JSON list of C-alpha atoms in Angstrom, two decimals:
[
{"chain": "P", "resi": 234, "resn": "MET", "atom": "CA", "xyz": [-18.94, 6.08, -5.67]},
{"chain": "P", "resi": 235, "resn": "SER", "atom": "CA", "xyz": [-16.28, 8.06, -7.58]},
{"chain": "P", "resi": 236, "resn": "ARG", "atom": "CA", "xyz": [-14.14, 8.62, -4.36]},
{"chain": "P", "resi": 237, "resn": "ALA", "atom": "CA", "xyz": [-14.41, 5.38, -3.12]},
{"chain": "P", "resi": 238, "resn": "ASN", "atom": "CA", "xyz": [-13.04, 4.05, -6.44]},
{"chain": "P", "resi": 239, "resn": "ASP", "atom": "CA", "xyz": [-10.38, 6.73, -6.61]},
{"chain": "P", "resi": 240, "resn": "GLU", "atom": "CA", "xyz": [-9.20, 6.16, -2.89]},
{"chain": "P", "resi": 241, "resn": "LEU", "atom": "CA", "xyz": [-9.98, 2.52, -2.27]},
{"chain": "P", "resi": 242, "resn": "ALA", "atom": "CA", "xyz": [-9.60, 0.65, -5.57]},
{"chain": "P", "resi": 243, "resn": "ASN", "atom": "CA", "xyz": [-7.19, 3.06, -7.27]},
{"chain": "P", "resi": 244, "resn": "GLY", "atom": "CA", "xyz": [-5.27, 4.10, -4.21]},
{"chain": "P", "resi": 245, "resn": "PHE", "atom": "CA", "xyz": [-4.98, 1.45, -1.93]},
{"chain": "P", "resi": 246, "resn": "GLY", "atom": "CA", "xyz": [-5.90, -1.43, -4.19]},
{"chain": "P", "resi": 247, "resn": "ASN", "atom": "CA", "xyz": [-3.36, -0.52, -6.66]},
{"chain": "P", "resi": 248, "resn": "LEU", "atom": "CA", "xyz": [-0.67, 0.13, -4.47]},
{"chain": "P", "resi": 249, "resn": "VAL", "atom": "CA", "xyz": [-0.74, -3.05, -2.44]},
{"chain": "P", "resi": 250, "resn": "ASN", "atom": "CA", "xyz": [-1.38, -5.27, -5.83]},
{"chain": "P", "resi": 251, "resn": "ARG", "atom": "CA", "xyz": [1.74, -3.31, -7.25]},
{"chain": "P", "resi": 252, "resn": "VAL", "atom": "CA", "xyz": [3.94, -3.63, -4.34]},
{"chain": "P", "resi": 253, "resn": "VAL", "atom": "CA", "xyz": [3.02, -7.20, -4.02]},
{"chain": "P", "resi": 254, "resn": "ALA", "atom": "CA", "xyz": [3.45, -7.84, -7.52]},
{"chain": "P", "resi": 255, "resn": "LEU", "atom": "CA", "xyz": [6.84, -6.54, -7.50]},
{"chain": "P", "resi": 256, "resn": "ILE", "atom": "CA", "xyz": [7.74, -8.78, -4.78]},
{"chain": "P", "resi": 257, "resn": "HIS", "atom": "CA", "xyz": [6.50, -11.97, -6.77]},
{"chain": "P", "resi": 258, "resn": "ARG", "atom": "CA", "xyz": [8.55, -10.73, -9.77]},
{"chain": "P", "resi": 259, "resn": "TYR", "atom": "CA", "xyz": [11.62, -9.83, -8.47]},
{"chain": "P", "resi": 260, "resn": "ARG", "atom": "CA", "xyz": [11.78, -12.06, -5.21]},
{"chain": "P", "resi": 261, "resn": "ASP", "atom": "CA", "xyz": [9.64, -15.25, -6.41]},
{"chain": "P", "resi": 262, "resn": "GLY", "atom": "CA", "xyz": [7.01, -14.11, -3.53]},
{"chain": "P", "resi": 263, "resn": "GLN", "atom": "CA", "xyz": [9.72, -14.19, -0.79]},
{"chain": "P", "resi": 264, "resn": "ALA", "atom": "CA", "xyz": [8.90, -11.17, 1.45]},
{"chain": "P", "resi": 265, "resn": "PRO", "atom": "CA", "xyz": [11.98, -9.18, 2.07]},
{"chain": "P", "resi": 266, "resn": "ALA", "atom": "CA", "xyz": [12.90, -8.68, 5.71]},
{"chain": "P", "resi": 267, "resn": "GLY", "atom": "CA", "xyz": [11.75, -5.79, 7.67]},
{"chain": "P", "resi": 268, "resn": "SER", "atom": "CA", "xyz": [15.09, -4.78, 8.73]},
{"chain": "P", "resi": 269, "resn": "GLU", "atom": "CA", "xyz": [16.02, -4.38, 5.17]},
{"chain": "P", "resi": 270, "resn": "ALA", "atom": "CA", "xyz": [13.77, -1.29, 5.00]},
{"chain": "P", "resi": 271, "resn": "VAL", "atom": "CA", "xyz": [16.21, 0.60, 7.07]},
{"chain": "P", "resi": 272, "resn": "SER", "atom": "CA", "xyz": [18.99, 0.58, 4.11]},
{"chain": "P", "resi": 273, "resn": "ALA", "atom": "CA", "xyz": [16.50, 1.57, 1.70]},
{"chain": "P", "resi": 274, "resn": "PRO", "atom": "CA", "xyz": [17.86, 4.59, -0.29]},
{"chain": "P", "resi": 275, "resn": "GLY", "atom": "CA", "xyz": [15.45, 7.69, 0.10]},
{"chain": "P", "resi": 276, "resn": "ALA", "atom": "CA", "xyz": [12.88, 5.97, 2.08]},
{"chain": "P", "resi": 277, "resn": "SER", "atom": "CA", "xyz": [12.85, 8.62, 4.96]},
{"chain": "P", "resi": 278, "resn": "ALA", "atom": "CA", "xyz": [9.55, 10.42, 3.82]},
{"chain": "P", "resi": 279, "resn": "LEU", "atom": "CA", "xyz": [7.68, 7.41, 3.48]},
{"chain": "P", "resi": 280, "resn": "SER", "atom": "CA", "xyz": [8.95, 6.03, 6.81]},
{"chain": "P", "resi": 281, "resn": "ARG", "atom": "CA", "xyz": [7.81, 9.32, 8.19]},
{"chain": "P", "resi": 282, "resn": "ALA", "atom": "CA", "xyz": [4.45, 8.98, 6.65]},
{"chain": "P", "resi": 283, "resn": "VAL", "atom": "CA", "xyz": [4.15, 5.45, 8.33]},
{"chain": "P", "resi": 284, "resn": "ALA", "atom": "CA", "xyz": [5.25, 6.65, 11.75]},
{"chain": "P", "resi": 285, "resn": "ASP", "atom": "CA", "xyz": [3.05, 9.64, 11.81]},
{"chain": "P", "resi": 286, "resn": "ALA", "atom": "CA", "xyz": [-0.23, 8.27, 10.60]},
{"chain": "P", "resi": 287, "resn": "ALA", "atom": "CA", "xyz": [-0.55, 6.17, 13.66]},
{"chain": "P", "resi": 288, "resn": "GLU", "atom": "CA", "xyz": [-1.00, 9.17, 16.08]},
{"chain": "P", "resi": 289, "resn": "SER", "atom": "CA", "xyz": [-2.65, 11.18, 13.63]},
{"chain": "P", "resi": 290, "resn": "VAL", "atom": "CA", "xyz": [-5.24, 7.97, 13.10]},
{"chain": "P", "resi": 291, "resn": "ALA", "atom": "CA", "xyz": [-5.46, 7.90, 16.61]},
{"chain": "P", "resi": 292, "resn": "GLU", "atom": "CA", "xyz": [-6.16, 11.44, 17.53]},
{"chain": "P", "resi": 293, "resn": "ALA", "atom": "CA", "xyz": [-8.62, 11.85, 14.25]},
{"chain": "P", "resi": 294, "resn": "LEU", "atom": "CA", "xyz": [-10.65, 8.88, 15.70]},
{"chain": "P", "resi": 295, "resn": "GLU", "atom": "CA", "xyz": [-10.83, 9.90, 19.15]},
{"chain": "P", "resi": 296, "resn": "ASP", "atom": "CA", "xyz": [-12.87, 13.11, 17.62]},
{"chain": "P", "resi": 297, "resn": "PHE", "atom": "CA", "xyz": [-14.64, 10.66, 15.44]},
{"chain": "P", "resi": 298, "resn": "ASP", "atom": "CA", "xyz": [-13.27, 12.28, 12.41]},
{"chain": "P", "resi": 299, "resn": "PHE", "atom": "CA", "xyz": [-13.43, 9.75, 9.98]},
{"chain": "P", "resi": 300, "resn": "ARG", "atom": "CA", "xyz": [-12.26, 11.80, 6.93]},
{"chain": "P", "resi": 301, "resn": "ARG", "atom": "CA", "xyz": [-9.06, 13.08, 8.83]},
{"chain": "P", "resi": 302, "resn": "ALA", "atom": "CA", "xyz": [-8.35, 9.56, 9.83]},
{"chain": "P", "resi": 303, "resn": "ALA", "atom": "CA", "xyz": [-8.64, 8.39, 6.21]},
{"chain": "P", "resi": 304, "resn": "GLU", "atom": "CA", "xyz": [-6.50, 10.95, 5.17]},
{"chain": "P", "resi": 305, "resn": "ALA", "atom": "CA", "xyz": [-3.47, 10.37, 7.56]},
{"chain": "P", "resi": 306, "resn": "VAL", "atom": "CA", "xyz": [-3.79, 6.74, 5.78]},
{"chain": "P", "resi": 307, "resn": "TRP", "atom": "CA", "xyz": [-3.62, 8.35, 2.65]},
{"chain": "P", "resi": 308, "resn": "GLN", "atom": "CA", "xyz": [-0.53, 10.05, 3.09]},
{"chain": "P", "resi": 309, "resn": "ILE", "atom": "CA", "xyz": [1.16, 6.56, 3.40]},
{"chain": "P", "resi": 310, "resn": "ALA", "atom": "CA", "xyz": [0.00, 5.69, 0.03]},
{"chain": "P", "resi": 311, "resn": "ASP", "atom": "CA", "xyz": [0.50, 8.60, -1.69]},
{"chain": "P", "resi": 312, "resn": "GLN", "atom": "CA", "xyz": [4.07, 8.87, -0.15]},
{"chain": "P", "resi": 313, "resn": "ALA", "atom": "CA", "xyz": [4.79, 5.04, -1.29]},
{"chain": "P", "resi": 314, "resn": "ASN", "atom": "CA", "xyz": [3.43, 5.76, -4.77]},
{"chain": "P", "resi": 315, "resn": "ARG", "atom": "CA", "xyz": [5.96, 8.44, -5.21]},
{"chain": "P", "resi": 316, "resn": "TYR", "atom": "CA", "xyz": [8.60, 6.07, -3.72]},
{"chain": "P", "resi": 317, "resn": "VAL", "atom": "CA", "xyz": [7.84, 3.55, -6.27]},
{"chain": "P", "resi": 318, "resn": "ASN", "atom": "CA", "xyz": [8.32, 6.11, -8.98]},
{"chain": "P", "resi": 319, "resn": "ARG", "atom": "CA", "xyz": [11.71, 7.58, -7.72]},
{"chain": "P", "resi": 320, "resn": "ALA", "atom": "CA", "xyz": [13.10, 4.39, -6.37]},
{"chain": "P", "resi": 321, "resn": "ARG", "atom": "CA", "xyz": [12.26, 2.34, -9.76]},
{"chain": "P", "resi": 322, "resn": "PRO", "atom": "CA", "xyz": [12.45, -1.13, -8.56]},
{"chain": "P", "resi": 323, "resn": "TRP", "atom": "CA", "xyz": [12.73, -2.61, -11.97]},
{"chain": "P", "resi": 324, "resn": "GLU", "atom": "CA", "xyz": [15.66, -0.48, -12.63]},
{"chain": "P", "resi": 325, "resn": "LEU", "atom": "CA", "xyz": [17.33, -1.97, -9.69]},
{"chain": "P", "resi": 326, "resn": "ALA", "atom": "CA", "xyz": [16.58, -5.42, -10.65]},
{"chain": "P", "resi": 327, "resn": "ARG", "atom": "CA", "xyz": [17.91, -5.15, -13.92]},
{"chain": "P", "resi": 328, "resn": "ALA", "atom": "CA", "xyz": [21.06, -3.55, -12.66]},
{"chain": "P", "resi": 329, "resn": "GLY", "atom": "CA", "xyz": [21.60, -6.54, -10.15]},
{"chain": "P", "resi": 330, "resn": "ARG", "atom": "CA", "xyz": [21.30, -4.16, -7.23]},
{"chain": "P", "resi": 331, "resn": "ASP", "atom": "CA", "xyz": [19.86, -6.81, -4.96]},
{"chain": "P", "resi": 332, "resn": "ALA", "atom": "CA", "xyz": [20.73, -5.13, -1.71]},
{"chain": "P", "resi": 333, "resn": "GLU", "atom": "CA", "xyz": [18.84, -1.78, -2.79]},
{"chain": "P", "resi": 334, "resn": "LEU", "atom": "CA", "xyz": [15.92, -3.73, -4.32]},
{"chain": "P", "resi": 335, "resn": "ASN", "atom": "CA", "xyz": [15.59, -5.68, -0.88]},
{"chain": "P", "resi": 336, "resn": "GLY", "atom": "CA", "xyz": [15.38, -2.48, 0.85]},
{"chain": "P", "resi": 337, "resn": "VAL", "atom": "CA", "xyz": [12.99, -0.78, -1.52]},
{"chain": "P", "resi": 338, "resn": "LEU", "atom": "CA", "xyz": [10.78, -3.79, -1.63]},
{"chain": "P", "resi": 339, "resn": "SER", "atom": "CA", "xyz": [10.87, -3.83, 2.45]},
{"chain": "P", "resi": 340, "resn": "ALA", "atom": "CA", "xyz": [9.82, -0.39, 2.75]},
{"chain": "P", "resi": 341, "resn": "LEU", "atom": "CA", "xyz": [7.05, -0.62, 0.43]},
{"chain": "P", "resi": 342, "resn": "LEU", "atom": "CA", "xyz": [6.01, -4.10, 1.99]},
{"chain": "P", "resi": 343, "resn": "LEU", "atom": "CA", "xyz": [5.79, -2.10, 5.53]},
{"chain": "P", "resi": 344, "resn": "ALA", "atom": "CA", "xyz": [4.23, 0.62, 4.04]},
{"chain": "P", "resi": 345, "resn": "CYS", "atom": "CA", "xyz": [1.44, -1.58, 2.79]},
{"chain": "P", "resi": 346, "resn": "GLN", "atom": "CA", "xyz": [1.10, -3.29, 6.12]},
{"chain": "P", "resi": 347, "resn": "ALA", "atom": "CA", "xyz": [0.81, 0.05, 7.84]},
{"chain": "P", "resi": 348, "resn": "ILE", "atom": "CA", "xyz": [-1.94, 0.91, 5.49]},
{"chain": "P", "resi": 349, "resn": "GLY", "atom": "CA", "xyz": [-3.75, -2.41, 6.56]},
{"chain": "P", "resi": 350, "resn": "ALA", "atom": "CA", "xyz": [-3.28, -1.80, 10.31]},
{"chain": "P", "resi": 351, "resn": "GLN", "atom": "CA", "xyz": [-4.28, 1.92, 10.14]},
{"chain": "P", "resi": 352, "resn": "LEU", "atom": "CA", "xyz": [-7.75, 1.26, 8.36]},
{"chain": "P", "resi": 353, "resn": "ALA", "atom": "CA", "xyz": [-8.72, -1.28, 10.80]},
{"chain": "P", "resi": 354, "resn": "PRO", "atom": "CA", "xyz": [-10.26, 0.70, 13.17]},
{"chain": "P", "resi": 355, "resn": "PHE", "atom": "CA", "xyz": [-12.83, 2.24, 10.06]},
{"chain": "P", "resi": 356, "resn": "LEU", "atom": "CA", "xyz": [-12.67, -0.11, 7.33]},
{"chain": "P", "resi": 357, "resn": "PRO", "atom": "CA", "xyz": [-12.29, -3.41, 8.80]},
{"chain": "P", "resi": 358, "resn": "ASP", "atom": "CA", "xyz": [-12.80, -5.56, 5.65]},
{"chain": "P", "resi": 359, "resn": "ALA", "atom": "CA", "xyz": [-10.71, -3.59, 3.67]},
{"chain": "P", "resi": 360, "resn": "ALA", "atom": "CA", "xyz": [-7.89, -4.02, 6.21]},
{"chain": "P", "resi": 361, "resn": "THR", "atom": "CA", "xyz": [-8.28, -7.53, 6.55]},
{"chain": "P", "resi": 362, "resn": "ARG", "atom": "CA", "xyz": [-7.91, -7.99, 2.85]},
{"chain": "P", "resi": 363, "resn": "ILE", "atom": "CA", "xyz": [-4.97, -5.54, 2.55]},
{"chain": "P", "resi": 364, "resn": "THR", "atom": "CA", "xyz": [-3.23, -7.04, 5.59]},
{"chain": "P", "resi": 365, "resn": "ARG", "atom": "CA", "xyz": [-3.88, -10.92, 4.24]},
{"chain": "P", "resi": 366, "resn": "GLN", "atom": "CA", "xyz": [-2.30, -9.91, 0.85]},
{"chain": "P", "resi": 367, "resn": "CYS", "atom": "CA", "xyz": [0.90, -8.49, 2.72]},
{"chain": "P", "resi": 368, "resn": "THR", "atom": "CA", "xyz": [1.36, -11.16, 5.37]},
{"chain": "P", "resi": 369, "resn": "PRO", "atom": "CA", "xyz": [3.76, -13.88, 4.27]},
{"chain": "P", "resi": 370, "resn": "GLY", "atom": "CA", "xyz": [2.76, -17.72, 4.99]},
{"chain": "P", "resi": 371, "resn": "ASP", "atom": "CA", "xyz": [5.10, -19.83, 7.05]},
{"chain": "P", "resi": 372, "resn": "ASP", "atom": "CA", "xyz": [7.32, -20.28, 4.30]},
{"chain": "P", "resi": 373, "resn": "GLY", "atom": "CA", "xyz": [8.02, -16.74, 3.91]},
{"chain": "P", "resi": 374, "resn": "LEU", "atom": "CA", "xyz": [5.98, -16.18, 0.67]},
{"chain": "P", "resi": 375, "resn": "LEU", "atom": "CA", "xyz": [3.21, -13.82, -0.06]},
{"chain": "P", "resi": 376, "resn": "PRO", "atom": "CA", "xyz": [0.24, -14.69, -1.62]},
{"chain": "P", "resi": 377, "resn": "PRO", "atom": "CA", "xyz": [-0.10, -14.16, -5.42]},
{"chain": "P", "resi": 378, "resn": "PRO", "atom": "CA", "xyz": [-1.16, -10.72, -6.31]},
{"chain": "P", "resi": 379, "resn": "ILE", "atom": "CA", "xyz": [-5.18, -10.16, -6.77]},
{"chain": "P", "resi": 380, "resn": "PRO", "atom": "CA", "xyz": [-7.26, -7.30, -6.78]},
{"chain": "P", "resi": 381, "resn": "ILE", "atom": "CA", "xyz": [-8.10, -6.52, -3.02]},
{"chain": "P", "resi": 382, "resn": "LEU", "atom": "CA", "xyz": [-10.64, -3.65, -3.48]},
{"chain": "P", "resi": 383, "resn": "PRO", "atom": "CA", "xyz": [-12.41, -4.04, -6.57]},
{"chain": "P", "resi": 384, "resn": "ARG", "atom": "CA", "xyz": [-13.67, -0.96, -8.41]},
{"chain": "P", "resi": 385, "resn": "ILE", "atom": "CA", "xyz": [-17.31, -0.17, -7.72]},
{"chain": "P", "resi": 386, "resn": "THR", "atom": "CA", "xyz": [-19.49, -0.01, -10.91]},
{"chain": "P", "resi": 387, "resn": "PRO", "atom": "CA", "xyz": [-22.85, 2.13, -10.88]},
{"chain": "P", "resi": 388, "resn": "PRO", "atom": "CA", "xyz": [-25.74, 0.42, -11.53]},
{"chain": "P", "resi": 389, "resn": "VAL", "atom": "CA", "xyz": [-26.83, 0.49, -15.36]},
{"chain": "P", "resi": 390, "resn": "GLN", "atom": "CA", "xyz": [-29.34, 3.28, -15.91]},
{"chain": "P", "resi": 391, "resn": "GLY", "atom": "CA", "xyz": [-32.14, 2.80, -18.40]},
{"chain": "P", "resi": 392, "resn": "GLY", "atom": "CA", "xyz": [-35.34, 2.07, -19.12]},
{"chain": "P", "resi": 393, "resn": "SER", "atom": "CA", "xyz": [-37.39, -0.77, -20.42]},
{"chain": "P", "resi": 394, "resn": "SER", "atom": "CA", "xyz": [-38.56, -1.00, -23.86]}
]
């Protein structure tokens, strides 16, 4: 149960929620164009993790190695979290560096979308919730950020009186 909390709720869930919240805060929920990610400063490690995950997940699933598949997806989340901390989108917004901010937010949204896509074969419910949260509507707006992978609370242990 602890590992599910750490990897799903704390890892994937918090990342997706954080990225969507940043887009709502700095872009009023308007999803940045995917093409802007190309110009995102310092996003090469994140782009590489996204690109590598598809092949790694496919190979792992061919071997029925779900742990290795999850690890490949986790690499995207790990790189995305590092990227948020390095790129500091809140500072870009404060400084009025809109083009860079759009690139950063776009790279992060693409990473979250990739997480949803790569989890689909072995965690379809979580993948659907992630994908739904990271897919803009016809108006180009993302849904409001909501916890998509709630923490699992252990059952209360105790005796009766």
